[in-house]
PDB file of C-alpha atoms in Angstrom:
ATOM      1  CA  MET A   1     -13.093   8.562 -43.389  1.00 44.00           C
ATOM      2  CA  GLU A   2     -11.106  11.201 -41.331  1.00 45.00           C
ATOM      3  CA  ILE A   3      -9.242   9.996 -38.350  1.00 49.00           C
ATOM      4  CA  PRO A   4     -10.112  11.811 -35.054  1.00 59.00           C
ATOM      5  CA  LEU A   5      -7.409  14.182 -33.757  1.00 57.00           C
ATOM      6  CA  ILE A   6      -7.227  12.566 -30.455  1.00 59.00           C
ATOM      7  CA  PHE A   7      -6.352   9.053 -32.036  1.00 58.00           C
ATOM      8  CA  LEU A   8      -3.856  10.737 -34.413  1.00 59.00           C
ATOM      9  CA  TYR A   9      -2.276  12.331 -31.445  1.00 57.00           C
ATOM     10  CA  ALA A  10      -1.991   9.062 -29.564  1.00 58.00           C
ATOM     11  CA  PHE A  11      -0.610   7.406 -32.653  1.00 57.00           C
ATOM     12  CA  ASN A  12       2.048  10.033 -32.940  1.00 61.00           C
ATOM     13  CA  ASN A  13       3.038   9.643 -29.279  1.00 68.00           C
ATOM     14  CA  ILE A  14       2.805   6.014 -29.094  1.00 74.00           C
ATOM     15  CA  ASP A  15       6.084   5.626 -27.093  1.00 77.00           C
ATOM     16  CA  VAL A  16       4.411   7.854 -24.275  1.00 78.00           C
ATOM     17  CA  LEU A  17       1.293   5.663 -24.293  1.00 81.00           C
ATOM     18  CA  LEU A  18       3.495   2.477 -24.119  1.00 84.00           C
ATOM     19  CA  ILE A  19       5.439   3.864 -21.157  1.00 85.00           C
ATOM     20  CA  ILE A  20       2.208   4.585 -19.266  1.00 86.00           C
ATOM     21  CA  MET A  21       1.026   1.156 -19.910  1.00 88.00           C
ATOM     22  CA  VAL A  22       4.184  -0.558 -18.816  1.00 89.00           C
ATOM     23  CA  ARG A  23       3.917   1.328 -15.317  1.00 89.00           C
ATOM     24  CA  LEU A  24       0.289   0.161 -15.183  1.00 91.00           C
ATOM     25  CA  ILE A  25       1.319  -3.510 -16.023  1.00 89.00           C
ATOM     26  CA  GLY A  26       3.738  -3.406 -13.187  1.00 88.00           C
ATOM     27  CA  PHE A  27       1.125  -2.003 -10.713  1.00 89.00           C
ATOM     28  CA  PHE A  28      -1.529  -4.537 -11.640  1.00 87.00           C
ATOM     29  CA  MET A  29       0.874  -7.527 -11.183  1.00 84.00           C
ATOM     30  CA  MET A  30       0.612  -7.579  -7.271  1.00 82.00           C
ATOM     31  CA  VAL A  31      -2.373  -5.246  -6.513  1.00 83.00           C
ATOM     32  CA  PRO A  32      -5.489  -7.215  -5.037  1.00 81.00           C
ATOM     33  CA  LEU A  33      -8.007  -8.569  -7.482  1.00 76.00           C
ATOM     34  CA  PHE A  34      -5.512  -8.538 -10.307  1.00 76.00           C
ATOM     35  CA  SER A  35      -2.502 -10.403  -8.801  1.00 70.00           C
ATOM     36  CA  GLY A  36      -1.962 -14.139  -9.486  1.00 65.00           C
ATOM     37  CA  THR A  37      -3.229 -16.060 -12.455  1.00 64.00           C
ATOM     38  CA  THR A  38      -6.941 -16.150 -11.890  1.00 67.00           C
ATOM     39  CA  VAL A  39      -7.533 -13.019 -13.955  1.00 71.00           C
ATOM     40  CA  PRO A  40      -6.986 -13.799 -17.671  1.00 75.00           C
ATOM     41  CA  MET A  41      -4.288 -11.761 -19.436  1.00 77.00           C
ATOM     42  CA  LEU A  42      -6.876 -10.665 -21.890  1.00 81.00           C
ATOM     43  CA  VAL A  43      -8.895  -9.227 -19.185  1.00 81.00           C
ATOM     44  CA  ARG A  44      -6.008  -7.162 -17.731  1.00 82.00           C
ATOM     45  CA  ILE A  45      -5.142  -5.888 -21.145  1.00 84.00           C
ATOM     46  CA  MET A  46      -8.799  -4.720 -21.621  1.00 85.00           C
ATOM     47  CA  PHE A  47      -8.583  -2.980 -18.329  1.00 86.00           C
ATOM     48  CA  ILE A  48      -5.057  -1.452 -18.651  1.00 87.00           C
ATOM     49  CA  VAL A  49      -5.340  -0.194 -22.257  1.00 85.00           C
ATOM     50  CA  PRO A  50      -8.386   2.115 -21.714  1.00 87.00           C
ATOM     51  CA  LEU A  51      -6.922   3.216 -18.316  1.00 88.00           C
ATOM     52  CA  ALA A  52      -3.566   4.088 -19.909  1.00 86.00           C
ATOM     53  CA  TYR A  53      -5.446   5.983 -22.782  1.00 84.00           C
ATOM     54  CA  ILE A  54      -7.401   7.889 -20.108  1.00 85.00           C
ATOM     55  CA  ILE A  55      -4.240   8.860 -18.277  1.00 85.00           C
ATOM     56  CA  PHE A  56      -2.557   9.756 -21.523  1.00 82.00           C
ATOM     57  CA  THR A  57      -5.439  12.137 -22.688  1.00 82.00           C
ATOM     58  CA  SER A  58      -5.803  13.700 -19.250  1.00 81.00           C
ATOM     59  CA  GLY A  59      -2.526  15.598 -19.797  1.00 77.00           C
ATOM     60  CA  VAL A  60      -0.877  14.397 -16.488  1.00 78.00           C
ATOM     61  CA  VAL A  61       1.966  12.910 -18.433  1.00 78.00           C
ATOM     62  CA  ASN A  62       3.218  16.132 -20.246  1.00 69.00           C
ATOM     63  CA  ALA A  63       6.642  15.162 -21.693  1.00 70.00           C
ATOM     64  CA  VAL A  64       8.896  12.218 -21.699  1.00 74.00           C
ATOM     65  CA  TYR A  65      12.565  12.241 -22.266  1.00 73.00           C
ATOM     66  CA  TYR A  66      14.865   9.477 -22.958  1.00 71.00           C
ATOM     67  CA  GLN A  67      17.725   8.545 -25.120  1.00 73.00           C
ATOM     68  CA  ASP A  68      16.460   8.392 -28.826  1.00 74.00           C
ATOM     69  CA  SER A  69      17.160   4.813 -29.408  1.00 73.00           C
ATOM     70  CA  ILE A  70      15.545   1.534 -28.777  1.00 80.00           C
ATOM     71  CA  VAL A  71      18.006   1.095 -25.774  1.00 81.00           C
ATOM     72  CA  GLY A  72      17.042   4.311 -24.241  1.00 79.00           C
ATOM     73  CA  LEU A  73      13.284   3.302 -24.663  1.00 80.00           C
ATOM     74  CA  THR A  74      13.844  -0.033 -23.150  1.00 84.00           C
ATOM     75  CA  VAL A  75      15.715   1.230 -20.100  1.00 84.00           C
ATOM     76  CA  LEU A  76      12.982   3.835 -19.431  1.00 84.00           C
ATOM     77  CA  MET A  77      10.342   1.071 -19.634  1.00 86.00           C
ATOM     78  CA  ILE A  78      12.171  -1.076 -17.251  1.00 88.00           C
ATOM     79  CA  ARG A  79      12.390   1.807 -14.795  1.00 87.00           C
ATOM     80  CA  GLU A  80       8.697   2.487 -15.145  1.00 87.00           C
ATOM     81  CA  PHE A  81       7.766  -1.143 -14.660  1.00 90.00           C
ATOM     82  CA  PHE A  82       9.799  -1.218 -11.419  1.00 89.00           C
ATOM     83  CA  VAL A  83       7.959   1.960 -10.232  1.00 88.00           C
ATOM     84  CA  GLY A  84       4.567   0.275 -10.682  1.00 88.00           C
ATOM     85  CA  PHE A  85       5.712  -3.055  -9.246  1.00 89.00           C
ATOM     86  CA  SER A  86       7.204  -1.368  -6.280  1.00 88.00           C
ATOM     87  CA  MET A  87       3.807   0.394  -5.450  1.00 88.00           C
ATOM     88  CA  SER A  88       1.817  -2.784  -5.830  1.00 88.00           C
ATOM     89  CA  PHE A  89       4.462  -4.771  -3.880  1.00 87.00           C
ATOM     90  CA  VAL A  90       3.947  -2.657  -0.776  1.00 87.00           C
ATOM     91  CA  VAL A  91       0.105  -3.198  -1.065  1.00 87.00           C
ATOM     92  CA  TYR A  92       0.756  -6.818  -1.379  1.00 86.00           C
ATOM     93  CA  ILE A  93       2.826  -6.930   1.900  1.00 85.00           C
ATOM     94  CA  VAL A  94      -0.011  -5.176   3.712  1.00 85.00           C
ATOM     95  CA  PHE A  95      -2.724  -7.491   2.454  1.00 84.00           C
ATOM     96  CA  THR A  96      -0.661 -10.543   3.330  1.00 82.00           C
ATOM     97  CA  LEU A  97      -1.123  -9.795   6.923  1.00 83.00           C
ATOM     98  CA  MET A  98      -4.170 -11.987   6.884  1.00 83.00           C
ATOM     99  CA  TYR A  99      -2.098 -14.961   5.767  1.00 81.00           C
ATOM    100  CA  LEU A 100       0.354 -14.456   8.660  1.00 82.00           C
ATOM    101  CA  ALA A 101      -2.456 -14.140  11.192  1.00 83.00           C
ATOM    102  CA  GLY A 102      -4.187 -17.224   9.726  1.00 81.00           C
ATOM    103  CA  GLN A 103      -0.929 -19.326   9.820  1.00 80.00           C
ATOM    104  CA  MET A 104      -0.554 -18.633  13.507  1.00 82.00           C
ATOM    105  CA  ILE A 105      -4.184 -19.349  14.213  1.00 82.00           C
ATOM    106  CA  ASP A 106      -4.125 -22.671  12.375  1.00 79.00           C
ATOM    107  CA  HIS A 107      -0.853 -23.722  14.137  1.00 77.00           C
ATOM    108  CA  GLN A 108      -2.529 -23.378  17.565  1.00 77.00           C
ATOM    109  CA  MET A 109      -5.814 -24.894  16.543  1.00 76.00           C
ATOM    110  CA  GLY A 110      -4.193 -27.976  14.992  1.00 71.00           C
ATOM    111  CA  PHE A 111      -4.785 -27.118  11.403  1.00 71.00           C
ATOM    112  CA  ALA A 112      -0.998 -26.588  10.615  1.00 65.00           C
ATOM    113  CA  MET A 113      -0.859 -29.706   8.286  1.00 65.00           C
ATOM    114  CA  VAL A 114      -3.917 -28.610   6.343  1.00 64.00           C
ATOM    115  CA  SER A 115      -3.543 -25.969   3.588  1.00 64.00           C
ATOM    116  CA  VAL A 116      -5.413 -25.002   0.453  1.00 63.00           C
ATOM    117  CA  LEU A 117      -4.218 -23.453  -2.905  1.00 63.00           C
ATOM    118  CA  ASP A 118      -4.812 -19.826  -3.138  1.00 62.00           C
ATOM    119  CA  PRO A 119      -5.850 -19.346  -6.868  1.00 58.00           C
ATOM    120  CA  VAL A 120      -4.658 -15.620  -6.677  1.00 55.00           C
ATOM    121  CA  ALA A 121      -1.121 -16.065  -5.240  1.00 58.00           C
ATOM    122  CA  GLN A 122      -0.717 -19.741  -6.551  1.00 62.00           C
ATOM    123  CA  ILE A 123       0.708 -20.766  -3.163  1.00 65.00           C
ATOM    124  CA  GLN A 124      -0.349 -23.170  -0.431  1.00 70.00           C
ATOM    125  CA  VAL A 125      -1.969 -21.010   2.174  1.00 70.00           C
ATOM    126  CA  PRO A 126      -3.546 -21.782   5.744  1.00 74.00           C
ATOM    127  CA  ILE A 127      -7.366 -22.328   5.734  1.00 78.00           C
ATOM    128  CA  THR A 128      -7.952 -19.478   8.239  1.00 79.00           C
ATOM    129  CA  GLY A 129      -5.639 -17.177   6.459  1.00 76.00           C
ATOM    130  CA  ASN A 130      -7.329 -17.921   3.100  1.00 77.00           C
ATOM    131  CA  LEU A 131     -10.768 -17.225   4.739  1.00 81.00           C
ATOM    132  CA  LEU A 132      -9.590 -13.930   6.214  1.00 82.00           C
ATOM    133  CA  ASN A 133      -8.012 -13.034   2.780  1.00 80.00           C
ATOM    134  CA  ILE A 134     -11.161 -13.698   0.921  1.00 81.00           C
ATOM    135  CA  MET A 135     -13.093 -11.680   3.357  1.00 84.00           C
ATOM    136  CA  THR A 136     -10.694  -8.781   2.890  1.00 84.00           C
ATOM    137  CA  ILE A 137     -11.010  -8.925  -0.944  1.00 83.00           C
ATOM    138  CA  LEU A 138     -14.907  -9.061  -0.672  1.00 83.00           C
ATOM    139  CA  LEU A 139     -14.790  -6.019   1.463  1.00 84.00           C
ATOM    140  CA  LEU A 140     -12.405  -4.340  -0.761  1.00 84.00           C
ATOM    141  CA  ILE A 141     -14.899  -4.790  -3.679  1.00 83.00           C
ATOM    142  CA  ARG A 142     -17.840  -3.955  -1.475  1.00 83.00           C
ATOM    143  CA  SER A 143     -16.500  -0.637  -0.087  1.00 82.00           C
ATOM    144  CA  GLY A 144     -15.048   0.585  -3.366  1.00 81.00           C
ATOM    145  CA  GLY A 145     -11.559   0.539  -2.086  1.00 81.00           C
ATOM    146  CA  PHE A 146     -10.233  -0.661  -5.294  1.00 83.00           C
ATOM    147  CA  ASN A 147     -11.084   2.761  -6.737  1.00 86.00           C
ATOM    148  CA  TYR A 148      -8.561   4.280  -4.325  1.00 87.00           C
ATOM    149  CA  PHE A 149      -5.720   2.164  -5.886  1.00 87.00           C
ATOM    150  CA  ILE A 150      -6.742   3.318  -9.314  1.00 88.00           C
ATOM    151  CA  ALA A 151      -6.636   6.997  -8.073  1.00 87.00           C
ATOM    152  CA  ALA A 152      -3.423   6.324  -6.529  1.00 87.00           C
ATOM    153  CA  ILE A 153      -1.719   5.001  -9.740  1.00 88.00           C
ATOM    154  CA  TYR A 154      -3.215   8.015 -11.657  1.00 88.00           C
ATOM    155  CA  ARG A 155      -1.758  10.443  -9.105  1.00 87.00           C
ATOM    156  CA  SER A 156       1.596   8.719  -9.292  1.00 86.00           C
ATOM    157  CA  PHE A 157       2.118  10.269 -12.636  1.00 86.00           C
ATOM    158  CA  GLU A 158       1.844  13.774 -10.948  1.00 84.00           C
ATOM    159  CA  PHE A 159       3.917  12.925  -7.835  1.00 84.00           C
ATOM    160  CA  LEU A 160       6.584  10.741  -9.781  1.00 83.00           C
ATOM    161  CA  PRO A 161       6.740  12.032 -13.311  1.00 82.00           C
ATOM    162  CA  VAL A 162       7.911   9.504 -16.115  1.00 82.00           C
ATOM    163  CA  GLY A 163      11.594   8.745 -16.025  1.00 77.00           C
ATOM    164  CA  GLN A 164      12.420  10.695 -12.865  1.00 80.00           C
ATOM    165  CA  ALA A 165      12.143   7.810 -10.252  1.00 79.00           C
ATOM    166  CA  GLN A 166      15.277   7.336  -8.069  1.00 79.00           C
ATOM    167  CA  ILE A 167      15.900   3.571  -8.229  1.00 78.00           C
ATOM    168  CA  LEU A 168      19.575   2.885  -7.790  1.00 76.00           C
ATOM    169  CA  ASN A 169      21.233   3.719  -4.400  1.00 77.00           C
ATOM    170  CA  ASN A 170      17.888   4.342  -3.014  1.00 77.00           C
ATOM    171  CA  GLU A 171      18.441   3.613   0.717  1.00 80.00           C
ATOM    172  CA  PHE A 172      14.875   4.770   1.682  1.00 83.00           C
ATOM    173  CA  LEU A 173      13.308   2.188  -0.595  1.00 83.00           C
ATOM    174  CA  ALA A 174      15.173  -0.749   1.003  1.00 82.00           C
ATOM    175  CA  HIS A 175      14.677   0.499   4.457  1.00 85.00           C
ATOM    176  CA  TYR A 176      11.022   1.212   4.010  1.00 85.00           C
ATOM    177  CA  ILE A 177      10.141  -2.262   2.724  1.00 85.00           C
ATOM    178  CA  LEU A 178      12.149  -3.813   5.593  1.00 86.00           C
ATOM    179  CA  THR A 179      10.294  -1.698   8.072  1.00 86.00           C
ATOM    180  CA  LEU A 180       6.899  -2.741   6.416  1.00 85.00           C
ATOM    181  CA  PHE A 181       7.846  -6.415   6.935  1.00 84.00           C
ATOM    182  CA  VAL A 182       8.712  -5.871  10.571  1.00 86.00           C
ATOM    183  CA  GLN A 183       5.511  -3.773  11.355  1.00 84.00           C
ATOM    184  CA  TYR A 184       3.071  -6.171   9.679  1.00 83.00           C
ATOM    185  CA  PHE A 185       4.717  -9.116  11.365  1.00 84.00           C
ATOM    186  CA  VAL A 186       3.864  -7.456  14.683  1.00 85.00           C
ATOM    187  CA  LEU A 187       0.452  -6.599  13.439  1.00 84.00           C
ATOM    188  CA  GLY A 188      -0.180 -10.172  12.361  1.00 83.00           C
ATOM    189  CA  VAL A 189       0.781 -11.391  15.763  1.00 84.00           C
ATOM    190  CA  GLN A 190      -1.571  -8.864  17.407  1.00 84.00           C
ATOM    191  CA  LEU A 191      -4.414  -9.886  15.040  1.00 83.00           C
ATOM    192  CA  ALA A 192      -3.979 -13.653  15.867  1.00 84.00           C
ATOM    193  CA  MET A 193      -3.450 -13.134  19.591  1.00 85.00           C
ATOM    194  CA  PRO A 194      -7.073 -13.451  20.760  1.00 82.00           C
ATOM    195  CA  ILE A 195      -7.149 -17.014  19.377  1.00 82.00           C
ATOM    196  CA  VAL A 196      -3.626 -17.964  19.825  1.00 82.00           C
ATOM    197  CA  GLY A 197      -3.492 -16.763  23.541  1.00 84.00           C
ATOM    198  CA  THR A 198      -6.781 -18.651  24.373  1.00 83.00           C
ATOM    199  CA  VAL A 199      -5.638 -21.973  22.784  1.00 80.00           C
ATOM    200  CA  LEU A 200      -2.316 -21.523  24.615  1.00 82.00           C
ATOM    201  CA  LEU A 201      -4.268 -21.389  27.966  1.00 84.00           C
ATOM    202  CA  ILE A 202      -5.993 -24.522  26.871  1.00 81.00           C
ATOM    203  CA  ASP A 203      -2.584 -26.287  26.347  1.00 78.00           C
ATOM    204  CA  VAL A 204      -1.431 -25.148  29.622  1.00 81.00           C
ATOM    205  CA  SER A 205      -4.649 -26.435  31.391  1.00 81.00           C
ATOM    206  CA  MET A 206      -4.332 -29.612  29.420  1.00 78.00           C
ATOM    207  CA  GLY A 207      -0.809 -30.112  30.716  1.00 77.00           C
ATOM    208  CA  PHE A 208      -2.118 -29.718  34.418  1.00 79.00           C
ATOM    209  CA  LEU A 209      -4.726 -32.307  33.690  1.00 76.00           C
ATOM    210  CA  VAL A 210      -2.113 -34.712  32.276  1.00 73.00           C
ATOM    211  CA  LYS A 211      -0.238 -34.287  35.632  1.00 75.00           C
ATOM    212  CA  ALA A 212      -3.342 -35.039  37.665  1.00 75.00           C
ATOM    213  CA  ALA A 213      -4.609 -37.892  35.416  1.00 72.00           C
ATOM    214  CA  PRO A 214      -1.601 -39.481  33.572  1.00 72.00           C
ATOM    215  CA  GLN A 215      -3.814 -41.993  32.014  1.00 71.00           C
ATOM    216  CA  MET A 216      -5.794 -39.429  29.918  1.00 68.00           C
ATOM    217  CA  ASN A 217      -4.771 -39.170  26.328  1.00 71.00           C
ATOM    218  CA  VAL A 218      -4.107 -35.503  25.869  1.00 66.00           C
ATOM    219  CA  PHE A 219      -4.252 -35.761  22.063  1.00 68.00           C
ATOM    220  CA  VAL A 220      -7.493 -37.288  21.859  1.00 70.00           C
ATOM    221  CA  VAL A 221      -9.168 -34.868  24.297  1.00 71.00           C
ATOM    222  CA  GLY A 222      -7.138 -31.672  23.736  1.00 72.00           C
ATOM    223  CA  ILE A 223      -7.059 -31.326  19.920  1.00 75.00           C
ATOM    224  CA  PRO A 224     -11.034 -31.292  19.538  1.00 78.00           C
ATOM    225  CA  ILE A 225     -11.290 -28.780  22.431  1.00 80.00           C
ATOM    226  CA  LYS A 226      -8.703 -26.454  20.907  1.00 79.00           C
ATOM    227  CA  MET A 227     -10.559 -26.673  17.561  1.00 79.00           C
ATOM    228  CA  ALA A 228     -13.920 -26.047  19.052  1.00 82.00           C
ATOM    229  CA  VAL A 229     -12.725 -23.213  21.193  1.00 81.00           C
ATOM    230  CA  GLY A 230     -10.732 -21.605  18.290  1.00 79.00           C
ATOM    231  CA  MET A 231     -13.775 -21.812  15.923  1.00 82.00           C
ATOM    232  CA  LEU A 232     -16.046 -20.179  18.511  1.00 85.00           C
ATOM    233  CA  ILE A 233     -13.486 -17.249  19.097  1.00 82.00           C
ATOM    234  CA  LEU A 234     -13.159 -16.800  15.473  1.00 81.00           C
ATOM    235  CA  TYR A 235     -17.024 -16.702  14.997  1.00 82.00           C
ATOM    236  CA  ALA A 236     -17.146 -14.067  17.792  1.00 82.00           C
ATOM    237  CA  VAL A 237     -14.456 -11.741  16.279  1.00 80.00           C
ATOM    238  CA  ILE A 238     -15.742 -11.904  12.730  1.00 80.00           C
ATOM    239  CA  PRO A 239     -18.160  -9.007  13.231  1.00 80.00           C
ATOM    240  CA  ALA A 240     -15.161  -6.789  14.134  1.00 79.00           C
ATOM    241  CA  PHE A 241     -13.352  -7.867  10.931  1.00 78.00           C
ATOM    242  CA  ALA A 242     -14.778  -4.714   9.097  1.00 78.00           C
ATOM    243  CA  HIS A 243     -12.571  -2.436  11.266  1.00 82.00           C
ATOM    244  CA  VAL A 244      -9.719  -4.554  10.606  1.00 81.00           C
ATOM    245  CA  TYR A 245     -10.254  -4.066   6.963  1.00 82.00           C
ATOM    246  CA  GLU A 246     -10.544  -0.420   7.359  1.00 84.00           C
ATOM    247  CA  PHE A 247      -7.166  -0.395   9.090  1.00 84.00           C
ATOM    248  CA  ILE A 248      -5.589  -2.428   6.326  1.00 85.00           C
ATOM    249  CA  GLU A 249      -6.972  -0.274   3.492  1.00 84.00           C
ATOM    250  CA  ALA A 250      -5.664   2.786   5.202  1.00 86.00           C
ATOM    251  CA  ARG A 251      -2.237   1.323   5.708  1.00 86.00           C
ATOM    252  CA  SER A 252      -2.000   0.217   2.152  1.00 86.00           C
ATOM    253  CA  LEU A 253      -2.902   3.738   0.880  1.00 86.00           C
ATOM    254  CA  ASP A 254      -0.226   5.148   3.160  1.00 87.00           C
ATOM    255  CA  ALA A 255       2.363   2.527   1.990  1.00 86.00           C
ATOM    256  CA  LEU A 256       1.588   3.523  -1.671  1.00 86.00           C
ATOM    257  CA  PHE A 257       2.140   7.229  -1.180  1.00 86.00           C
ATOM    258  CA  ASN A 258       5.094   6.731   0.958  1.00 86.00           C
ATOM    259  CA  ILE A 259       6.774   4.620  -1.737  1.00 86.00           C
ATOM    260  CA  MET A 260       6.027   7.286  -4.255  1.00 84.00           C
ATOM    261  CA  GLY A 261       7.553   9.823  -2.068  1.00 82.00           C
ATOM    262  CA  GLY A 262      10.561   7.607  -1.560  1.00 81.00           C
ATOM    263  CA  LEU A 263      11.058   7.142  -5.245  1.00 82.00           C
ATOM    264  CA  ALA A 264      10.823  10.765  -6.042  1.00 78.00           C
ATOM    265  CA  PRO A 265      14.019  12.479  -6.769  1.00 70.00           C
TER     266      PRO A 265
END
């Protein structure tokens, strides 16, 4: 039986196909839906291999140059893995905004000692943060936002050709990631402020009540009130969460393309 030419071409350029797969593997390590250990490795491979083949046959990767040895190929694969990982890492930073806001909210509401295991990140996360993160992931699936990430990794082979990423002595990369941490810490505080601020006012009010009635047990009275008020405010702001998700999705895509521009020579 005659082998189709397209498969024969892929076999003759197996090194190019492997390099494309390495960048995809690095990208899907931290990107939402595929990060963590909840997605089996076989499922990831079944997704990455066809996607790598589509990118390979699209002609977006025209030529790959490296030292003609196993060492040269290995060095190039490490560089491409770092490119994909850097792109997914900035997306991860943006989406962890929910965990930061949830941690602040839980601390004020009295849930600081309670945490659950996030099956994606494999870490202990606050209850409210886990709720907000699950809602973000569901909105990502419902709105088709994951398709934008796939389009971004495809476009990365145009904006950032294989083997041309500037990794060493890249001041922009380090500065940009640090800037992202600072910016999204501020945004996390702003997102949690409606609940944190209200509960803080309750704490101040309870302090005045304790002064007026010293015999009152502030812990018995105050903690249930803070929990109830915090849950009511959270319930009230949930309908506006779709706008927060749109903001997060837009910022994550901006971070993706900014990191591609920063890695470009």
